[in-house]
Amino acid sequence: MANILVKKKLDGKIAIITGGASGIDEVTAHHFAEHGARAVVIGDIQGDNGRAVAESIGSGRCSYIHCDVTDEE
């Protein structure tokens, strides 16, 4: 019943989350999806974890991109 009361604050928005394969950013990815984000993109260096998080949210709604945001090239 609590899920019914969740406001869709991010309805239709696109979320890009760096480091979303684990920790607080993984929780953030799920939270954004629950709040209605149309698409969640996870960018991280942890390939297996990133793909697993994306699959748990749903392949039609979340994707994983391998990237290292500390490397400007």
XYZ file of N, CA, C and O in Angstrom:
292
model
N 0.815 -1.193 0.000
C 0.000 0.000 0.000
C 0.862 1.262 0.000
O 0.502 2.256 -0.579
N 2.030 1.196 0.634
C 2.904 2.364 0.673
C 3.360 2.755 -0.724
O 3.533 3.931 -1.007
N 3.567 1.777 -1.615
C 3.987 2.083 -2.978
C 2.941 2.876 -3.734
O 3.268 3.648 -4.620
N 1.689 2.688 -3.408
C 0.617 3.430 -4.065
C 0.697 4.915 -3.705
O 0.389 5.769 -4.507
N 1.174 5.206 -2.514
C 1.222 6.580 -2.039
C 2.488 7.332 -2.461
O 2.604 8.513 -2.212
N 3.432 6.640 -3.098
C 4.668 7.282 -3.528
C 4.365 8.306 -4.615
O 3.745 7.996 -5.617
N 4.781 9.534 -4.386
C 4.599 10.568 -5.389
C 5.602 10.362 -6.508
O 6.754 10.011 -6.264
N 5.183 10.591 -7.705
C 6.049 10.426 -8.867
C 6.740 11.752 -9.176
O 6.480 12.405 -10.170
N 7.649 12.150 -8.302
C 8.334 13.433 -8.417
C 9.194 13.545 -9.668
O 9.483 14.640 -10.123
N 9.650 12.421 -10.199
C 10.538 12.435 -11.362
C 9.840 11.935 -12.616
O 10.496 11.533 -13.574
N 8.542 11.973 -12.625
C 7.758 11.451 -13.747
C 8.232 12.030 -15.081
O 8.260 13.244 -15.265
N 8.656 11.139 -15.975
C 9.071 11.555 -17.307
C 10.496 12.067 -17.420
O 10.960 12.386 -18.505
N 11.205 12.172 -16.320
C 12.579 12.692 -16.338
C 13.579 11.574 -16.665
O 13.291 10.398 -16.524
N 14.779 11.970 -17.069
C 15.875 11.041 -17.315
C 16.942 11.289 -16.257
O 17.364 12.429 -16.044
N 17.367 10.220 -15.585
C 18.372 10.324 -14.531
C 19.663 9.660 -14.983
O 19.647 8.531 -15.465
N 20.770 10.356 -14.833
C 22.090 9.802 -15.112
C 22.828 9.752 -13.778
O 23.014 10.782 -13.127
N 23.233 8.544 -13.387
C 23.841 8.363 -12.075
C 25.232 7.765 -12.245
O 25.377 6.631 -12.702
N 26.241 8.537 -11.880
C 27.605 8.020 -11.921
C 27.852 7.275 -10.617
O 27.457 7.725 -9.545
N 28.473 6.119 -10.727
C 28.737 5.308 -9.544
C 27.524 4.526 -9.081
O 27.472 4.075 -7.944
N 26.551 4.342 -9.960
C 25.293 3.709 -9.584
C 25.319 2.202 -9.440
O 24.300 1.588 -9.185
N 26.489 1.581 -9.570
C 26.574 0.129 -9.486
C 26.596 -0.383 -8.053
O 26.388 -1.569 -7.826
N 26.829 0.502 -7.087
C 26.880 0.038 -5.704
C 26.687 1.211 -4.745
O 26.714 2.374 -5.138
N 26.515 0.864 -3.496
C 26.431 1.863 -2.433
C 25.227 2.774 -2.521
O 24.167 2.392 -3.027
N 25.404 3.983 -2.050
C 24.298 4.934 -1.992
C 23.778 5.287 -3.384
O 22.592 5.541 -3.569
N 24.657 5.266 -4.380
C 24.207 5.590 -5.734
C 23.359 4.470 -6.337
O 22.484 4.731 -7.155
N 23.600 3.230 -5.922
C 22.716 2.135 -6.344
C 21.319 2.348 -5.771
O 20.317 2.225 -6.475
N 21.262 2.702 -4.498
C 19.977 2.987 -3.854
C 19.305 4.168 -4.548
O 18.092 4.164 -4.780
N 20.093 5.170 -4.921
C 19.565 6.336 -5.621
C 18.950 5.937 -6.958
O 17.876 6.420 -7.325
N 19.604 5.045 -7.685
C 19.076 4.588 -8.971
C 17.698 3.947 -8.794
O 16.759 4.245 -9.538
N 17.579 3.079 -7.808
C 16.278 2.443 -7.536
C 15.250 3.478 -7.097
O 14.089 3.441 -7.529
N 15.675 4.403 -6.252
C 14.780 5.444 -5.742
C 14.249 6.320 -6.887
O 13.057 6.614 -6.945
N 15.121 6.715 -7.798
C 14.704 7.528 -8.935
C 13.712 6.771 -9.811
O 12.737 7.348 -10.290
N 13.949 5.483 -10.028
C 13.017 4.681 -10.823
C 11.662 4.588 -10.130
O 10.613 4.717 -10.777
N 11.675 4.388 -8.818
C 10.425 4.314 -8.056
C 9.662 5.628 -8.098
O 8.439 5.630 -7.996
N 10.371 6.718 -8.237
C 9.732 8.031 -8.276
C 9.391 8.475 -9.700
O 9.117 9.650 -9.941
N 9.393 7.531 -10.634
C 8.848 7.791 -11.951
C 9.809 8.189 -13.044
O 9.360 8.578 -14.130
N 11.110 8.130 -12.804
C 12.043 8.484 -13.872
C 11.771 7.620 -15.099
O 11.610 6.406 -14.989
N 11.661 8.255 -16.245
C 11.380 7.542 -17.502
C 12.542 6.645 -17.878
O 12.356 5.554 -18.412
N 13.748 7.112 -17.595
C 14.945 6.335 -17.892
C 16.000 6.621 -16.830
O 16.132 7.746 -16.364
N 16.716 5.574 -16.445
C 17.826 5.694 -15.515
C 19.057 5.147 -16.224
O 19.036 4.029 -16.732
N 20.112 5.939 -16.279
C 21.363 5.511 -16.894
C 22.409 5.431 -15.790
O 22.636 6.402 -15.071
N 23.021 4.255 -15.656
C 24.054 4.044 -14.651
C 25.403 4.040 -15.352
O 25.629 3.259 -16.271
N 26.287 4.916 -14.925
C 27.655 4.947 -15.435
C 28.601 4.557 -14.322
O 28.586 5.169 -13.260
N 29.405 3.515 -14.551
C 30.280 3.027 -13.490
C 31.379 2.166 -14.090
O 31.258 1.719 -15.231
N 32.436 1.917 -13.307
C 33.513 1.030 -13.749
C 33.261 -0.417 -13.318
O 33.963 -1.311 -13.743
N 32.257 -0.645 -12.491
C 31.932 -1.985 -12.003
C 30.914 -2.648 -12.933
O 29.709 -2.558 -12.717
N 31.414 -3.306 -13.974
C 30.557 -3.847 -15.017
C 29.495 -4.818 -14.547
O 28.306 -4.640 -14.832
N 29.891 -5.854 -13.819
C 28.919 -6.870 -13.393
C 27.858 -6.269 -12.477
O 26.658 -6.520 -12.637
N 28.297 -5.462 -11.521
C 27.341 -4.829 -10.601
C 26.421 -3.862 -11.335
O 25.218 -3.823 -11.078
N 26.977 -3.067 -12.230
C 26.171 -2.097 -12.979
C 25.102 -2.768 -13.823
O 23.950 -2.335 -13.843
N 25.482 -3.849 -14.508
C 24.500 -4.593 -15.312
C 23.429 -5.220 -14.433
O 22.247 -5.221 -14.776
N 23.826 -5.731 -13.264
C 22.867 -6.348 -12.344
C 21.860 -5.317 -11.815
O 20.657 -5.602 -11.735
N 22.337 -4.137 -11.482
C 21.430 -3.083 -11.001
C 20.473 -2.678 -12.120
O 19.266 -2.549 -11.895
N 21.002 -2.497 -13.318
C 20.147 -2.121 -14.451
C 19.082 -3.186 -14.704
O 17.914 -2.854 -14.922
N 19.449 -4.453 -14.649
C 18.484 -5.534 -14.851
C 17.443 -5.553 -13.739
O 16.267 -5.825 -13.994
N 17.858 -5.268 -12.507
C 16.904 -5.289 -11.392
C 15.882 -4.164 -11.508
O 14.748 -4.309 -11.051
N 16.267 -3.068 -12.116
C 15.316 -1.962 -12.337
C 14.444 -2.259 -13.546
O 13.264 -1.940 -13.568
N 15.029 -2.890 -14.558
C 14.277 -3.251 -15.758
C 14.963 -2.740 -17.006
O 15.285 -1.548 -17.096
N 15.205 -3.638 -17.958
C 15.960 -3.272 -19.153
C 15.261 -2.224 -20.014
O 15.916 -1.494 -20.743
N 13.958 -2.132 -19.924
C 13.238 -1.115 -20.679
C 13.311 0.259 -20.054
O 12.923 1.263 -20.653
N 13.827 0.313 -18.852
C 13.836 1.566 -18.112
C 15.209 1.992 -17.622
O 15.422 3.142 -17.244
N 16.147 1.045 -17.597
C 17.469 1.345 -17.055
C 18.537 0.701 -17.919
O 18.377 -0.421 -18.393
N 19.638 1.422 -18.107
C 20.753 0.862 -18.854
C 22.056 1.178 -18.125
O 22.140 2.124 -17.340
N 23.045 0.356 -18.406
C 24.360 0.511 -17.800
C 25.365 0.876 -18.885
O 25.364 0.304 -19.975
N 26.230 1.835 -18.583
C 27.314 2.220 -19.479
C 28.607 2.170 -18.678
O 28.718 2.786 -17.613
N 29.577 1.419 -19.195
C 30.871 1.333 -18.524
C 31.628 2.638 -18.766
O 31.883 3.018 -19.908
N 31.959 3.340 -17.696
C 32.726 4.575 -17.839
C 33.444 4.896 -16.538
O 33.033 4.462 -15.462
N 34.512 5.642 -16.682
C 35.287 6.108 -15.553
C 35.244 7.632 -15.571
O 35.916 8.266 -16.396
N 34.469 8.217 -14.706
C 34.284 9.676 -14.728
C 35.522 10.429 -14.251
O 35.591 11.643 -14.409
N 36.501 9.704 -13.687
C 37.736 10.363 -13.281
C 38.702 10.532 -14.439
O 39.681 11.264 -14.332
N 38.412 9.873 -15.578
C 39.270 9.943 -16.755
C 38.605 10.859 -17.786
O 37.564 10.513 -18.342
N 39.177 12.004 -18.037
C 38.575 12.971 -18.952
C 38.674 12.564 -20.404
O 38.090 13.203 -21.274
N 39.421 11.547 -20.727
C 39.579 11.135 -22.121
C 38.792 9.956 -22.410
O 38.133 9.285 -22.525
